[in-house]
């Protein structure tokens, strides 16, 4: 089955996320910006970067920026918008569930609303090799709600193709799988939007001295 993300036009995705009733684009960009200010990484990877939401808030202290998305047309749009404007920008059309990946390790990985769409063991196994020793993974997970649809109804029906793929994850499930892959939970907080949708932001850290990336292969990828 084709991954539905490959069939959703970026303009539909971005217009949906920017709707005032949904308001998620701004929240995700703010969380990214906050993580950069809090952890001051020299290198960052944005997993599921779409068209580069939040890239305009990257401070000059970040020397290397890696954007990753499964959809090559999203990566092409991010490239047209930001290549030449952000020093050290690399963009990769990659499925984070499978390798090999061209990503060299970074200090901070930001993964917002992407774990809902992938196999956790495969994705986290790969990301553990993309994070430097002592580096961090910041994730934002959407939470279930009795009153709000997982994929909000909007004038962009292409987004509804995500419904069968999307799985809202308990934060404890992500934390358990992350721990297995070498990411220890450092902090967790709940975010609530005006729409009533709830999200959980988790920060994970890898051990300062652990072996990284290409030397630790558990599932044959990367
Ligand atoms: C809900 S969007 C989040 C986008 C972004 N974080 C933002 O601020 O708008 C999920 C993104 O993850 C990408 N994605 C989904 N599955 C992926 C995979 N297996 N590997 C890489 N990217 C993936 C999608 O193409 C999409 O751009």
PDB file of N, CA and C in Angstrom, residues 135-182:
ATOM      1  N   UNK A 135      23.088  13.633  23.184  1.00  0.00           N
ATOM      2  CA  UNK A 135      22.137  14.446  22.414  1.00  0.00           C
ATOM      3  C   UNK A 135      20.698  14.185  22.843  1.00  0.00           C
ATOM      4  N   UNK A 136      19.803  14.970  22.271  1.00  0.00           N
ATOM      5  CA  UNK A 136      18.397  14.872  22.695  1.00  0.00           C
ATOM      6  C   UNK A 136      17.461  14.622  21.524  1.00  0.00           C
ATOM      7  N   UNK A 137      16.342  13.981  21.881  1.00  0.00           N
ATOM      8  CA  UNK A 137      15.213  13.804  20.968  1.00  0.00           C
ATOM      9  C   UNK A 137      14.025  14.513  21.607  1.00  0.00           C
ATOM     10  N   UNK A 138      13.438  15.472  20.899  1.00  0.00           N
ATOM     11  CA  UNK A 138      12.224  16.136  21.393  1.00  0.00           C
ATOM     12  C   UNK A 138      11.083  15.673  20.503  1.00  0.00           C
ATOM     13  N   UNK A 139      10.059  15.128  21.143  1.00  0.00           N
ATOM     14  CA  UNK A 139       8.924  14.654  20.344  1.00  0.00           C
ATOM     15  C   UNK A 139       7.640  15.347  20.784  1.00  0.00           C
ATOM     16  N   UNK A 140       6.731  15.518  19.833  1.00  0.00           N
ATOM     17  CA  UNK A 140       5.386  16.005  20.165  1.00  0.00           C
ATOM     18  C   UNK A 140       4.407  14.962  19.649  1.00  0.00           C
ATOM     19  N   UNK A 141       3.596  14.442  20.571  1.00  0.00           N
ATOM     20  CA  UNK A 141       2.599  13.422  20.230  1.00  0.00           C
ATOM     21  C   UNK A 141       1.205  13.998  20.404  1.00  0.00           C
ATOM     22  N   UNK A 142       0.330  13.723  19.454  1.00  0.00           N
ATOM     23  CA  UNK A 142      -1.082  14.099  19.639  1.00  0.00           C
ATOM     24  C   UNK A 142      -1.749  13.072  20.548  1.00  0.00           C
ATOM     25  N   UNK A 143      -2.650  13.545  21.387  1.00  0.00           N
ATOM     26  CA  UNK A 143      -3.340  12.646  22.316  1.00  0.00           C
ATOM     27  C   UNK A 143      -4.805  12.450  21.916  1.00  0.00           C
ATOM     28  N   UNK A 144      -5.379  11.301  22.282  1.00  0.00           N
ATOM     29  CA  UNK A 144      -6.783  11.062  21.932  1.00  0.00           C
ATOM     30  C   UNK A 144      -7.714  11.996  22.701  1.00  0.00           C
ATOM     31  N   UNK A 145      -8.868  12.272  22.098  1.00  0.00           N
ATOM     32  CA  UNK A 145      -9.862  13.103  22.778  1.00  0.00           C
ATOM     33  C   UNK A 145     -11.245  12.563  22.442  1.00  0.00           C
ATOM     34  N   UNK A 146     -12.099  12.563  23.440  1.00  0.00           N
ATOM     35  CA  UNK A 146     -13.466  12.089  23.216  1.00  0.00           C
ATOM     36  C   UNK A 146     -14.239  13.084  22.360  1.00  0.00           C
ATOM     37  N   UNK A 147     -13.788  14.350  22.352  1.00  0.00           N
ATOM     38  CA  UNK A 147     -14.580  15.409  21.710  1.00  0.00           C
ATOM     39  C   UNK A 147     -14.002  15.901  20.388  1.00  0.00           C
ATOM     40  N   UNK A 148     -12.760  15.516  20.072  1.00  0.00           N
ATOM     41  CA  UNK A 148     -12.094  16.075  18.888  1.00  0.00           C
ATOM     42  C   UNK A 148     -11.637  14.930  17.986  1.00  0.00           C
ATOM     43  N   UNK A 149     -11.839  15.094  16.658  1.00  0.00           N
ATOM     44  CA  UNK A 149     -11.382  14.076  15.712  1.00  0.00           C
ATOM     45  C   UNK A 149      -9.858  14.023  15.690  1.00  0.00           C
ATOM     46  N   UNK A 150      -9.294  12.813  15.477  1.00  0.00           N
ATOM     47  CA  UNK A 150      -7.832  12.689  15.374  1.00  0.00           C
ATOM     48  C   UNK A 150      -7.329  13.519  14.192  1.00  0.00           C
ATOM     49  N   UNK A 151      -8.002  13.393  13.028  1.00  0.00           N
ATOM     50  CA  UNK A 151      -7.707  14.275  11.887  1.00  0.00           C
ATOM     51  C   UNK A 151      -8.915  15.198  11.758  1.00  0.00           C
ATOM     52  N   UNK A 152      -8.733  16.462  12.107  1.00  0.00           N
ATOM     53  CA  UNK A 152      -9.867  17.391  12.159  1.00  0.00           C
ATOM     54  C   UNK A 152     -10.514  17.523  10.788  1.00  0.00           C
ATOM     55  N   UNK A 153     -11.849  17.556  10.727  1.00  0.00           N
ATOM     56  CA  UNK A 153     -12.515  17.840   9.455  1.00  0.00           C
ATOM     57  C   UNK A 153     -12.096  19.238   8.982  1.00  0.00           C
ATOM     58  N   UNK A 154     -11.898  19.397   7.682  1.00  0.00           N
ATOM     59  CA  UNK A 154     -11.479  20.695   7.147  1.00  0.00           C
ATOM     60  C   UNK A 154     -11.839  20.734   5.672  1.00  0.00           C
ATOM     61  N   UNK A 155     -11.653  21.893   5.020  1.00  0.00           N
ATOM     62  CA  UNK A 155     -11.946  21.950   3.577  1.00  0.00           C
ATOM     63  C   UNK A 155     -10.936  21.161   2.739  1.00  0.00           C
ATOM     64  N   UNK A 156     -10.028  20.420   3.367  1.00  0.00           N
ATOM     65  CA  UNK A 156      -8.987  19.695   2.631  1.00  0.00           C
ATOM     66  C   UNK A 156      -9.173  18.190   2.843  1.00  0.00           C
ATOM     67  N   UNK A 157     -10.085  17.562   2.065  1.00  0.00           N
ATOM     68  CA  UNK A 157     -10.427  16.161   2.325  1.00  0.00           C
ATOM     69  C   UNK A 157      -9.276  15.193   2.093  1.00  0.00           C
ATOM     70  N   UNK A 158      -8.225  15.600   1.365  1.00  0.00           N
ATOM     71  CA  UNK A 158      -7.106  14.675   1.138  1.00  0.00           C
ATOM     72  C   UNK A 158      -6.486  14.216   2.461  1.00  0.00           C
ATOM     73  N   UNK A 159      -6.593  15.063   3.501  1.00  0.00           N
ATOM     74  CA  UNK A 159      -6.003  14.720   4.796  1.00  0.00           C
ATOM     75  C   UNK A 159      -6.674  13.504   5.434  1.00  0.00           C
ATOM     76  N   UNK A 160      -7.922  13.257   5.067  1.00  0.00           N
ATOM     77  CA  UNK A 160      -8.647  12.134   5.687  1.00  0.00           C
ATOM     78  C   UNK A 160      -8.040  10.788   5.292  1.00  0.00           C
ATOM     79  N   UNK A 161      -7.211  10.753   4.239  1.00  0.00           N
ATOM     80  CA  UNK A 161      -6.524   9.508   3.853  1.00  0.00           C
ATOM     81  C   UNK A 161      -5.582   9.029   4.957  1.00  0.00           C
ATOM     82  N   UNK A 162      -5.263   9.927   5.901  1.00  0.00           N
ATOM     83  CA  UNK A 162      -4.343   9.562   6.987  1.00  0.00           C
ATOM     84  C   UNK A 162      -5.017   8.753   8.088  1.00  0.00           C
ATOM     85  N   UNK A 163      -6.343   8.813   8.130  1.00  0.00           N
ATOM     86  CA  UNK A 163      -7.058   8.214   9.264  1.00  0.00           C
ATOM     87  C   UNK A 163      -6.674   6.738   9.487  1.00  0.00           C
ATOM     88  N   UNK A 164      -6.644   5.892   8.425  1.00  0.00           N
ATOM     89  CA  UNK A 164      -6.306   4.487   8.688  1.00  0.00           C
ATOM     90  C   UNK A 164      -4.858   4.278   9.137  1.00  0.00           C
ATOM     91  N   UNK A 165      -3.972   5.203   8.788  1.00  0.00           N
ATOM     92  CA  UNK A 165      -2.546   5.047   9.125  1.00  0.00           C
ATOM     93  C   UNK A 165      -2.226   5.578  10.522  1.00  0.00           C
ATOM     94  N   UNK A 166      -2.974   6.604  10.933  1.00  0.00           N
ATOM     95  CA  UNK A 166      -2.614   7.325  12.160  1.00  0.00           C
ATOM     96  C   UNK A 166      -2.965   6.522  13.407  1.00  0.00           C
ATOM     97  N   UNK A 167      -1.994   6.435  14.319  1.00  0.00           N
ATOM     98  CA  UNK A 167      -2.258   5.760  15.590  1.00  0.00           C
ATOM     99  C   UNK A 167      -1.807   6.693  16.704  1.00  0.00           C
ATOM    100  N   UNK A 168      -2.752   7.143  17.527  1.00  0.00           N
ATOM    101  CA  UNK A 168      -2.386   8.041  18.624  1.00  0.00           C
ATOM    102  C   UNK A 168      -1.715   7.204  19.709  1.00  0.00           C
ATOM    103  N   UNK A 169      -0.512   7.597  20.082  1.00  0.00           N
ATOM    104  CA  UNK A 169       0.312   6.770  20.958  1.00  0.00           C
ATOM    105  C   UNK A 169       0.252   7.249  22.395  1.00  0.00           C
ATOM    106  N   UNK A 170       0.104   6.327  23.353  1.00  0.00           N
ATOM    107  CA  UNK A 170       0.308   6.731  24.747  1.00  0.00           C
ATOM    108  C   UNK A 170       1.767   7.150  24.926  1.00  0.00           C
ATOM    109  N   UNK A 171       2.018   8.277  25.598  1.00  0.00           N
ATOM    110  CA  UNK A 171       3.411   8.710  25.795  1.00  0.00           C
ATOM    111  C   UNK A 171       4.272   7.627  26.444  1.00  0.00           C
ATOM    112  N   UNK A 172       3.664   6.808  27.312  1.00  0.00           N
ATOM    113  CA  UNK A 172       4.447   5.756  27.981  1.00  0.00           C
ATOM    114  C   UNK A 172       4.937   4.717  26.974  1.00  0.00           C
ATOM    115  N   UNK A 173       4.168   4.506  25.903  1.00  0.00           N
ATOM    116  CA  UNK A 173       4.599   3.543  24.880  1.00  0.00           C
ATOM    117  C   UNK A 173       5.813   4.087  24.129  1.00  0.00           C
ATOM    118  N   UNK A 174       5.764   5.383  23.798  1.00  0.00           N
ATOM    119  CA  UNK A 174       6.920   5.979  23.130  1.00  0.00           C
ATOM    120  C   UNK A 174       8.128   5.943  24.064  1.00  0.00           C
ATOM    121  N   UNK A 175       7.901   6.268  25.352  1.00  0.00           N
ATOM    122  CA  UNK A 175       9.026   6.299  26.307  1.00  0.00           C
ATOM    123  C   UNK A 175       9.654   4.912  26.454  1.00  0.00           C
ATOM    124  N   UNK A 176       8.814   3.869  26.474  1.00  0.00           N
ATOM    125  CA  UNK A 176       9.348   2.507  26.648  1.00  0.00           C
ATOM    126  C   UNK A 176      10.179   2.104  25.434  1.00  0.00           C
ATOM    127  N   UNK A 177       9.658   2.390  24.247  1.00  0.00           N
ATOM    128  CA  UNK A 177      10.382   2.011  23.036  1.00  0.00           C
ATOM    129  C   UNK A 177      11.654   2.855  22.900  1.00  0.00           C
ATOM    130  N   UNK A 178      11.539   4.131  23.270  1.00  0.00           N
ATOM    131  CA  UNK A 178      12.706   5.022  23.210  1.00  0.00           C
ATOM    132  C   UNK A 178      13.794   4.519  24.157  1.00  0.00           C
ATOM    133  N   UNK A 179      13.393   4.103  25.362  1.00  0.00           N
ATOM    134  CA  UNK A 179      14.382   3.616  26.338  1.00  0.00           C
ATOM    135  C   UNK A 179      15.103   2.396  25.777  1.00  0.00           C
ATOM    136  N   UNK A 180      14.354   1.516  25.116  1.00  0.00           N
ATOM    137  CA  UNK A 180      14.951   0.320  24.520  1.00  0.00           C
ATOM    138  C   UNK A 180      15.997   0.720  23.465  1.00  0.00           C
ATOM    139  N   UNK A 181      15.755   1.844  22.816  1.00  0.00           N
ATOM    140  CA  UNK A 181      16.664   2.296  21.746  1.00  0.00           C
ATOM    141  C   UNK A 181      17.730   3.270  22.263  1.00  0.00           C
ATOM    142  N   UNK A 182      17.791   3.456  23.582  1.00  0.00           N
ATOM    143  CA  UNK A 182      18.884   4.263  24.150  1.00  0.00           C
ATOM    144  C   UNK A 182      18.531   5.697  24.475  1.00  0.00           C
TER     145      UNK A 182
END
